[in-house]
XYZ file of C-alpha atoms in Angstrom:
675
model
C -146.065 18.327 64.222
C -143.187 18.713 61.836
C -144.010 20.590 58.653
C -145.587 18.783 55.780
C -143.116 16.957 53.334
C -144.614 18.373 50.657
C -144.701 21.978 51.961
C -142.706 25.053 50.420
C -139.694 24.425 52.670
C -139.311 21.222 50.105
C -136.979 21.662 47.179
C -138.066 22.084 43.773
C -138.057 19.409 40.962
C -138.658 19.565 37.500
C -142.447 18.815 36.035
C -140.521 16.576 33.574
C -137.080 14.880 33.223
C -135.164 13.114 31.311
C -132.295 10.450 32.711
C -129.391 9.175 30.084
C -127.265 6.534 30.683
C -124.962 6.651 28.038
C -124.644 4.348 25.361
C -122.423 0.930 25.321
C -120.313 -0.144 22.359
C -121.853 -2.669 20.521
C -118.835 -4.878 20.445
C -119.171 -6.486 23.900
C -121.184 -7.689 26.689
C -121.306 -5.266 29.950
C -118.920 -5.664 32.549
C -118.905 -4.295 36.293
C -117.939 -0.756 35.370
C -120.895 -0.280 33.021
C -123.497 -1.465 35.548
C -121.660 0.035 38.834
C -120.474 3.315 37.278
C -123.169 4.610 35.260
C -126.364 2.309 34.797
C -127.228 1.650 38.740
C -126.881 5.374 39.487
C -128.988 6.352 36.886
C -131.682 3.929 37.645
C -131.888 4.574 40.879
C -132.104 7.974 40.033
C -134.836 7.503 37.459
C -136.888 5.532 39.600
C -136.679 8.154 42.219
C -137.892 10.594 40.062
C -140.898 8.278 38.955
C -141.748 8.240 42.493
C -141.267 11.721 42.961
C -142.736 13.657 39.851
C -144.786 10.766 38.296
C -143.905 7.707 35.848
C -145.531 9.712 33.015
C -143.113 12.704 33.314
C -139.935 10.674 33.305
C -137.899 9.334 30.354
C -135.032 7.045 31.171
C -132.897 6.690 27.826
C -129.962 4.624 26.961
C -129.389 2.249 23.872
C -126.183 0.042 22.177
C -123.906 2.489 20.157
C -124.003 0.358 16.912
C -121.506 2.344 15.298
C -117.785 3.309 16.078
C -114.274 2.027 15.388
C -113.982 -0.197 18.383
C -117.236 -2.284 16.807
C -115.487 -2.300 13.482
C -112.400 -3.788 14.832
C -114.019 -5.917 17.345
C -116.014 -7.488 14.245
C -113.138 -7.959 12.100
C -110.947 -9.875 14.633
C -113.930 -12.313 15.230
C -114.206 -13.055 11.575
C -110.431 -13.350 10.970
C -110.632 -15.914 13.694
C -113.393 -17.684 12.113
C -115.591 -16.934 15.581
C -118.344 -15.158 13.605
C -119.642 -15.795 10.068
C -122.548 -13.158 10.162
C -122.742 -9.490 9.228
C -121.421 -6.539 11.092
C -125.206 -5.686 11.982
C -126.039 -9.001 13.060
C -122.686 -8.968 15.381
C -124.049 -5.671 16.787
C -127.690 -6.990 17.414
C -126.125 -10.109 18.931
C -124.139 -7.887 21.530
C -127.129 -5.711 21.792
C -129.554 -8.747 22.978
C -126.717 -9.700 25.660
C -126.407 -6.127 26.922
C -130.223 -5.689 27.113
C -130.487 -9.163 28.866
C -127.957 -7.950 31.178
C -129.636 -4.849 32.265
C -133.000 -6.727 32.529
C -131.317 -9.072 35.224
C -130.079 -6.030 37.305
C -133.633 -4.421 37.032
C -132.624 -1.271 34.963
C -135.810 0.262 34.479
C -134.975 2.076 31.072
C -137.878 3.659 29.024
C -136.016 2.178 25.946
C -133.020 0.403 24.942
C -132.609 0.117 21.538
C -129.704 0.842 19.058
C -128.486 4.176 17.176
C -128.708 1.866 13.776
C -132.066 -0.342 14.716
C -135.313 -0.522 13.859
C -137.472 2.810 14.672
C -135.033 4.292 17.146
C -132.299 3.970 14.034
C -134.565 5.432 11.316
C -135.270 8.467 13.918
C -131.650 8.769 14.806
C -130.882 8.629 11.094
C -132.976 11.685 10.454
C -132.174 13.709 13.470
C -128.543 13.257 12.805
C -129.055 14.647 9.073
C -131.373 17.660 10.550
C -128.770 18.210 13.276
C -125.707 18.478 10.804
C -127.411 20.431 8.194
C -128.619 22.996 10.974
C -125.080 23.394 12.220
C -123.926 24.138 8.522
C -126.584 26.458 8.094
C -125.549 28.310 10.953
C -122.154 28.599 9.699
C -120.673 26.485 12.237
C -119.121 23.602 10.008
C -115.792 23.690 8.488
C -114.697 21.651 5.462
C -111.102 20.485 6.102
C -108.527 18.563 4.531
C -106.768 16.367 7.131
C -104.576 13.499 7.216
C -106.141 9.802 8.200
C -103.735 7.019 8.685
C -103.406 4.555 5.584
C -102.289 0.944 5.911
C -100.326 0.552 2.571
C -99.687 -2.927 2.936
C -103.278 -3.698 3.644
C -104.397 -1.278 0.750
C -106.928 0.620 3.212
C -107.630 3.576 5.371
C -107.535 2.854 9.022
C -110.383 3.412 11.346
C -109.802 5.178 14.941
C -109.426 1.963 16.730
C -107.094 0.096 13.928
C -104.158 2.499 14.991
C -102.549 2.101 18.198
C -99.954 4.551 19.803
C -98.710 6.533 22.890
C -100.969 9.810 23.828
C -99.348 12.875 22.724
C -101.004 15.245 25.146
C -98.794 16.708 27.721
C -98.795 14.852 30.759
C -100.989 12.004 29.998
C -99.410 8.550 30.784
C -101.638 6.482 28.429
C -99.910 3.796 26.288
C -103.516 2.911 25.052
C -103.956 5.816 22.493
C -105.859 5.412 19.066
C -106.104 7.494 16.034
C -107.510 10.661 17.847
C -108.129 9.875 21.336
C -106.754 7.846 23.907
C -108.286 5.638 26.505
C -108.314 8.546 29.208
C -110.385 10.487 26.799
C -107.767 13.229 25.429
C -108.456 14.225 21.842
C -105.591 15.192 19.639
C -104.845 15.326 15.804
C -104.099 11.937 14.348
C -100.640 13.217 12.955
C -99.542 13.733 16.695
C -100.014 10.353 17.634
C -96.686 8.913 19.028
C -95.415 5.657 17.778
C -98.347 4.804 15.532
C -98.832 1.376 14.306
C -101.448 -0.448 12.145
C -103.490 -3.158 14.253
C -103.973 -5.001 10.670
C -100.093 -5.633 9.769
C -98.038 -4.351 12.333
C -96.566 -1.598 10.066
C -96.394 2.067 10.512
C -99.215 3.380 8.540
C -98.959 6.450 6.025
C -100.881 9.779 6.497
C -102.999 10.637 3.548
C -105.478 13.594 2.762
C -109.152 13.304 3.397
C -111.915 15.787 3.439
C -114.608 16.061 6.507
C -116.635 18.119 8.307
C -115.773 19.482 11.636
C -117.563 21.539 14.095
C -116.045 24.817 14.826
C -115.366 24.261 18.617
C -112.954 26.955 19.246
C -115.296 29.636 17.996
C -117.284 28.558 21.108
C -114.533 29.285 23.945
C -116.179 32.402 25.209
C -119.664 30.704 25.810
C -117.527 27.838 27.421
C -116.194 30.135 29.628
C -119.456 31.550 30.566
C -120.810 28.118 30.880
C -117.969 26.684 33.117
C -118.195 30.010 35.627
C -122.014 28.902 36.041
C -121.133 25.672 36.785
C -118.449 26.718 39.139
C -120.984 28.880 40.916
C -123.142 26.051 41.331
C -122.876 23.969 44.509
C -124.646 21.026 43.630
C -122.598 20.383 40.253
C -119.795 17.806 40.867
C -116.369 19.825 40.833
C -115.039 17.314 38.332
C -116.982 18.915 35.703
C -115.890 22.343 35.865
C -112.431 21.650 36.422
C -112.331 19.085 33.440
C -113.946 21.376 30.965
C -111.777 24.218 31.990
C -108.467 22.054 31.153
C -109.476 22.710 27.572
C -109.972 26.314 27.659
C -106.282 27.467 27.849
C -104.400 28.665 25.251
C -102.733 26.379 22.599
C -99.596 25.086 23.844
C -96.565 23.077 22.646
C -94.374 21.432 25.529
C -90.921 20.656 24.045
C -88.376 18.583 25.696
C -85.339 20.745 27.128
C -82.751 18.883 25.100
C -84.309 20.136 21.870
C -83.901 23.797 22.921
C -81.061 24.437 20.260
C -83.246 22.885 17.515
C -85.967 25.078 18.641
C -83.909 28.197 18.741
C -83.020 27.243 15.283
C -86.528 27.445 13.705
C -88.309 29.831 16.137
C -88.280 32.371 13.713
C -90.432 30.598 11.484
C -93.003 29.849 13.711
C -96.173 31.853 14.219
C -95.895 34.619 17.099
C -95.727 32.876 20.270
C -94.818 33.184 23.996
C -92.060 31.040 25.034
C -92.084 30.092 28.796
C -88.957 28.552 30.135
C -89.008 25.400 31.780
C -89.861 25.224 35.663
C -87.453 24.035 38.176
C -87.352 20.170 37.876
C -89.685 20.338 34.700
C -88.008 18.480 31.640
C -90.023 20.636 29.006
C -90.537 24.200 28.157
C -93.668 25.506 26.647
C -94.297 27.762 23.762
C -98.035 29.410 23.759
C -100.095 30.589 20.668
C -102.621 32.583 20.227
C -105.135 30.238 18.162
C -105.163 26.774 17.194
C -104.328 27.405 13.443
C -101.008 29.099 14.656
C -100.437 26.112 16.797
C -100.983 23.703 13.933
C -98.738 25.557 11.855
C -96.167 25.543 14.142
C -96.635 21.577 14.556
C -95.541 21.410 10.901
C -92.298 23.547 11.161
C -91.221 21.540 14.288
C -92.065 18.151 12.525
C -89.985 19.261 9.628
C -87.193 20.218 11.968
C -87.455 16.682 13.366
C -88.512 18.274 17.019
C -90.218 16.272 19.124
C -93.080 17.537 20.904
C -96.429 17.414 22.569
C -99.521 19.439 22.569
C -101.448 20.869 25.610
C -105.307 20.468 26.084
C -106.765 23.052 24.034
C -110.172 23.508 21.766
C -109.689 22.081 18.516
C -112.445 21.619 15.870
C -114.571 18.754 16.715
C -114.784 15.866 13.887
C -118.439 15.503 12.790
C -117.741 13.095 9.743
C -115.376 10.201 8.718
C -114.655 7.884 6.036
C -115.441 4.244 7.247
C -118.732 2.761 5.683
C -120.023 1.215 9.068
C -121.984 4.499 10.521
C -124.777 6.871 10.567
C -124.949 8.101 6.937
C -123.835 12.067 6.908
C -125.991 14.436 4.574
C -124.346 15.618 1.422
C -123.606 19.244 1.858
C -121.752 21.299 -0.492
C -121.324 18.009 -3.029
C -119.278 16.414 -0.255
C -120.598 12.855 -0.629
C -119.947 9.387 0.882
C -119.480 10.003 4.249
C -120.479 8.785 7.672
C -120.877 10.436 10.894
C -118.222 9.893 13.219
C -119.849 8.052 16.464
C -119.237 10.412 19.262
C -121.295 13.413 17.783
C -124.013 11.558 16.999
C -123.943 9.588 20.288
C -124.555 13.096 21.919
C -127.623 13.752 20.161
C -128.878 10.103 20.160
C -130.764 10.563 23.535
C -133.049 12.874 21.705
C -133.640 10.576 19.113
C -134.327 7.922 21.683
C -136.586 10.152 23.675
C -138.625 10.919 19.958
C -138.663 7.120 19.105
C -140.053 6.207 22.793
C -142.583 8.963 22.416
C -143.442 7.373 19.206
C -144.190 4.215 20.670
C -146.390 5.762 23.343
C -148.298 7.352 20.625
C -147.565 10.869 21.545
C -147.397 13.618 18.974
C -143.790 13.658 17.389
C -143.166 17.163 18.902
C -143.627 15.936 22.047
C -139.985 15.274 22.872
C -139.642 19.186 23.109
C -141.445 18.888 26.364
C -138.603 17.327 27.808
C -135.628 18.708 25.977
C -136.549 22.249 25.523
C -139.320 23.424 28.264
C -137.830 25.515 30.958
C -139.880 23.364 33.392
C -137.914 19.985 32.134
C -134.311 19.003 32.966
C -131.846 16.522 31.311
C -129.586 14.337 33.937
C -126.715 12.793 32.131
C -124.793 10.192 33.878
C -121.623 9.485 32.453
C -118.083 8.329 33.371
C -115.250 10.934 33.984
C -113.385 9.735 30.961
C -116.403 11.042 28.740
C -116.020 14.810 29.988
C -114.592 16.278 26.935
C -117.486 14.965 24.837
C -120.427 15.796 27.201
C -118.866 18.654 29.274
C -117.121 20.545 26.326
C -118.116 19.534 23.022
C -121.936 18.978 23.696
C -122.623 22.496 25.373
C -121.212 23.845 22.310
C -123.308 21.974 19.966
C -126.679 22.858 21.853
C -125.476 26.466 21.963
C -124.711 26.628 18.103
C -128.565 25.037 17.422
C -130.078 27.937 19.418
C -130.965 29.956 16.364
C -133.554 27.275 15.519
C -135.245 24.032 16.021
C -133.544 20.502 14.671
C -137.455 19.480 13.543
C -139.346 22.461 13.185
C -137.309 25.336 11.383
C -138.140 28.771 12.236
C -139.038 27.802 16.119
C -136.989 29.807 18.084
C -138.912 30.388 21.402
C -137.710 27.020 23.070
C -134.232 26.198 22.352
C -133.017 22.827 23.350
C -131.685 23.485 27.031
C -128.129 22.623 28.485
C -128.267 19.254 30.400
C -126.745 18.356 33.777
C -123.996 16.371 34.065
C -123.578 13.660 36.816
C -120.081 12.562 36.502
C -118.830 9.674 38.367
C -115.030 8.880 39.144
C -113.481 5.555 38.059
C -114.729 2.217 39.851
C -111.286 0.420 40.077
C -111.309 -3.541 40.282
C -109.450 -3.812 43.332
C -106.991 -0.820 43.055
C -106.495 -1.114 39.619
C -108.544 0.678 36.734
C -110.060 -2.012 34.696
C -110.559 -2.321 31.092
C -112.141 -5.114 28.839
C -109.199 -4.184 26.359
C -106.784 -3.813 29.155
C -104.528 -6.075 31.078
C -106.888 -6.218 34.123
C -109.600 -8.282 33.113
C -112.945 -7.014 35.075
C -115.661 -9.834 35.750
C -118.632 -9.073 33.551
C -121.841 -8.084 34.959
C -123.308 -11.317 34.585
C -120.274 -13.183 36.016
C -120.835 -11.415 39.532
C -124.523 -12.556 39.580
C -123.161 -16.352 40.376
C -122.133 -14.786 43.844
C -124.298 -12.008 44.787
C -127.870 -10.991 44.599
C -128.909 -8.211 42.463
C -129.990 -6.167 45.395
C -126.646 -6.536 47.379
C -124.556 -5.326 44.398
C -127.084 -2.238 43.352
C -126.968 -1.404 47.333
C -123.027 -1.684 47.195
C -122.357 0.197 43.970
C -124.617 2.942 45.286
C -122.855 3.290 48.579
C -119.145 3.385 47.026
C -118.954 7.348 46.372
C -117.822 7.473 42.915
C -119.287 11.046 42.806
C -116.334 11.936 45.231
C -113.313 9.986 44.216
C -112.380 6.665 42.383
C -113.152 3.794 44.445
C -112.218 0.066 44.320
C -114.746 -2.713 43.850
C -113.105 -5.872 45.783
C -115.542 -8.572 45.465
C -113.933 -11.482 47.894
C -114.884 -14.393 45.154
C -112.716 -12.546 42.493
C -109.783 -11.135 44.514
C -109.281 -13.110 47.632
C -106.404 -15.578 47.893
C -107.526 -19.341 48.386
C -106.735 -18.992 51.710
C -108.918 -16.039 52.138
C -111.648 -17.562 50.321
C -111.550 -20.661 52.808
C -111.498 -18.250 55.847
C -115.182 -17.081 56.694
C -113.541 -14.598 58.972
C -112.199 -12.588 56.194
C -115.282 -10.310 55.303
C -116.355 -9.702 51.938
C -116.603 -6.032 51.464
C -119.388 -6.354 48.917
C -121.942 -7.590 51.473
C -121.875 -4.786 53.902
C -124.809 -3.030 52.561
C -126.481 -6.438 51.799
C -126.462 -7.164 55.354
C -128.659 -4.124 56.227
C -131.136 -5.608 53.695
C -130.861 -9.342 54.789
C -130.628 -8.609 58.413
C -132.153 -5.235 59.722
C -134.621 -4.549 56.936
C -135.952 -8.214 56.819
C -136.357 -8.078 60.474
C -138.280 -4.892 60.663
C -140.813 -5.800 58.219
C -141.016 -9.551 59.188
C -141.911 -8.128 62.484
C -144.586 -6.135 61.561
C -146.119 -8.424 59.603
C -145.867 -11.408 61.962
C -146.915 -9.555 64.904
C -150.082 -8.446 63.075
C -150.960 -12.013 62.179
C -150.396 -12.842 65.569
C -152.495 -10.293 67.564
C -154.519 -8.499 65.078
C -155.846 -11.122 62.989
C -153.854 -10.548 60.102
C -154.681 -6.758 59.659
C -152.543 -3.857 59.916
C -154.021 -1.083 62.602
C -154.557 2.246 61.574
C -154.360 5.464 63.409
C -152.044 8.225 64.182
C -148.417 7.625 64.482
C -146.579 8.934 67.425
C -145.058 12.516 67.254
C -141.600 11.513 67.486
C -141.939 9.193 64.585
C -143.800 11.683 62.544
C -141.082 13.824 63.375
C -138.325 11.573 62.666
C -139.936 10.454 59.167
C -140.110 14.048 58.115
C -136.618 14.850 59.021
C -135.302 12.003 57.273
C -137.604 12.881 54.145
C -136.186 16.484 53.770
C -132.241 15.224 54.254
C -133.177 12.343 51.540
C -135.231 14.803 49.153
C -132.168 17.535 49.434
C -129.515 14.774 48.753
C -131.136 13.278 45.690
C -131.427 16.934 44.494
C -127.570 16.823 44.570
C -127.446 13.221 43.499
C -125.246 11.990 46.179
C -126.182 8.414 46.071
C -123.626 7.190 48.664
C -125.162 9.546 51.206
C -128.692 8.464 50.374
C -127.381 5.030 51.577
C -126.418 6.572 54.710
C -129.377 8.105 55.452
C -131.221 4.960 54.908
C -128.679 2.862 57.071
C -129.208 5.265 59.840
C -133.240 5.218 59.550
C -133.783 1.855 59.068
C -131.650 0.731 61.975
C -133.438 3.608 64.059
C -136.853 1.976 62.881
C -135.807 -1.387 63.752
C -134.538 -0.334 67.170
C -137.866 1.527 68.074
C -139.904 -1.716 67.058
C -137.613 -3.805 69.601
C -137.592 -1.453 72.116
C -141.488 -0.778 71.758
C -142.325 -4.601 71.849
C -140.078 -5.357 74.724
C -141.932 -2.801 76.444
C -144.968 -4.324 75.555
C -143.731 -7.848 76.439
C -142.886 -6.520 79.995
C -146.362 -4.609 80.561
C -148.929 -6.475 79.054
C -150.175 -3.105 77.506
C -152.495 -4.089 74.639
C -152.818 -0.382 73.529
C -149.403 0.400 73.706
C -148.827 -2.927 71.599
C -151.354 -1.390 68.974
C -149.515 1.859 69.115
C -146.287 0.078 68.588
C -147.691 -1.483 65.368
C -149.062 1.716 64.028
C -145.945 3.071 64.171
C -143.681 0.425 63.113
C -145.968 -0.033 59.802
C -145.393 3.493 59.326
C -141.814 3.446 59.272
C -141.760 0.279 57.328
C -143.651 2.151 54.489
C -141.279 4.998 54.615
C -138.534 2.887 54.517
C -139.527 0.785 51.521
C -140.438 4.100 49.866
C -137.219 5.473 50.254
C -135.560 2.170 49.618
C -137.537 1.699 46.441
C -134.853 3.212 43.938
C -132.285 1.243 45.238
C -133.807 -2.321 45.691
C -136.971 -2.167 43.767
C -137.826 -5.951 43.790
C -137.522 -6.299 47.594
C -139.481 -3.066 48.064
C -142.053 -3.806 45.463
C -142.489 -7.223 47.418
C -143.148 -5.381 50.697
C -145.694 -3.195 48.948
C -147.474 -6.535 47.536
C -147.760 -7.852 50.834
C -149.184 -4.848 52.530
C -151.670 -5.197 49.831
C -151.511 -1.619 48.127
C -151.184 -0.602 44.493
C -147.786 0.346 43.401
C -148.565 3.523 41.873
C -150.224 4.681 45.433
C -147.676 3.426 47.439
C -144.729 4.697 45.773
C -145.729 8.041 45.354
C -144.474 11.235 47.465
C -148.116 12.979 46.983
C -148.931 12.396 50.462
C -148.691 14.347 53.860
C -146.756 11.131 55.519
C -148.475 11.622 58.793
C -149.908 7.997 59.183
C -150.869 4.688 57.253
C -154.538 6.080 56.993
C -153.788 8.026 54.006
C -153.480 5.134 51.968
C -156.545 3.235 52.847
C -160.324 3.574 52.021
C -162.785 5.190 54.075
C -164.612 1.992 55.192
C -160.847 0.853 56.288
C -160.386 4.079 58.144
C -163.857 3.692 59.967
C -162.980 -0.016 60.809
C -159.302 1.466 61.832
C -157.411 -1.695 60.042
C -156.208 -2.772 56.667
C -155.983 -6.280 55.518
C -152.672 -7.261 54.457
C -151.441 -10.522 52.900
C -150.543 -13.465 55.232
C -146.511 -13.935 55.452
C -145.064 -17.593 55.288
C -142.835 -18.298 58.084
C -139.293 -17.619 57.784
C -140.280 -15.454 54.614
C -137.128 -13.232 53.327
C -137.963 -9.956 51.573
C -134.202 -9.695 51.053
C -132.559 -12.847 50.597
C -128.753 -14.045 50.792
C -127.544 -15.589 47.419
C -127.328 -19.414 47.316
C -123.924 -19.091 47.437
C -123.529 -17.334 50.636
C -125.469 -19.920 52.956
C -123.072 -22.382 54.589
């Protein structure tokens, strides 16, 4: 007999877990990238953890990001166009409700989905933001800096981040969609480095005027981050893109200057802080000058700017902005007399999951400090599902911010024994639309998540999204109804790639489930026969359980789909082979054993597919007449079906199941697919 799946051979899981799924901006509905790239993978993993370690021990956290310049700009444009006449808060709330409805439609089982500026979550988040920033200041990690901010003289106003557009100044970046201090590929830079800035309000070139704000001293954590990234590189379960991206920002500050400006550089080189010159490599268009610190690099930028020398900067650790000067935002605490500031949306969105954990625990009637059981305890883990574009914030800034708080706790000053723990980042590559990166603000407009539901079922889409392998590389999403030519649409021989995994559900998995039920109704009076499963069946189940568990620990969801494809097909073939032999021999005892084995295999396939296609899996459980909490649990030996049944049922060697109607589908096709 195979080893028990709950033996010491199994891998270790935390006792409690938080799963986060980022925070969509409150300025638009969700497009397919939000759902496919983050929410479905996070939901599948959260559902698995609930089954694996118990639902009470898991928090699945997300919410609408109510603040940030994209929201201000989206609101301004709609108001100016006469398409919206409410307040900005009402605008965000409208979008939040649309997002929530979409997430509900896709079966995203969040513990909480509120907003950083809404209701109780908003109140908690305001409090935590104040405590967080005050603690950073108390620990000596905030700098008061006078910096330059874009000002539109024609409009008579300072511009928020999305009201300035230009080209990214970071060396090697090709983004033509750069904003005040970050581009759409996730690079951050000083506003004054933005190339060819234009105001989206008036189309004029904005001025730079000084403002005072608080900045987190991120460069001071360079040594910590080097140690942190070394640990990430040594962990085989951390996706390679995480340490690779973090390391890009740990290089010394570098300025890149075009070769044709060499004479101009030579003329001012003596005025620059001490630096190392590296000549252009063969075929390169720029030479490099490297500085010892970011302050030296910034001083050099001023000298080069005065000399009219164009340059680009390399990725490096720069002070991380904490506050800003726009009105719509989380209010910043008054420190050292600096008043009237709000918090930049990125830092506050990094600690928002903590705020949301506190808020949901409040709603559950748990003590306020219970959030620490999830974020601080050594037997807990936080898994953060993010897109690769956001790795600078989650992989560079967030670890340093958490490290900066280690001398104390943000809600209980003086508590030092349980600091906030570093999180596990689950970073996905881009999901493309066809073969192009899709963005709702770009030229390639992706379908909304809601539009996809006009052509596919939720479970077809969930299975397909998880099978794409975004943990490995950027992958194209190629829905035939949206990308095919009219001729291809009319040609039924042209397959729809999105339906590949759906066929496993609507054909093979359906067939296995229906065969078991109809056979029980035909020959066993509507009862599922109980008894020991065959040795090879139990061995196969334990083999799959171990592979599944290990794969989930690595969060390789596309491999989960491969494992389940093979297992469901194996189970269906074993049923087909077995019942064929029964029909040929008329052996009633063999018939009973085939059904015992097949129901056991159906149970295991349903348990393991529950995170992927929860609605269909729960429908199977319902027709099997078991309680969800019992059926979808890993706290069994997984030897047979008896362990789910009462003593009386075991004595009678049978369990009553619900009658399945003729031609019943546990996994149906979308109505548009029946032709």
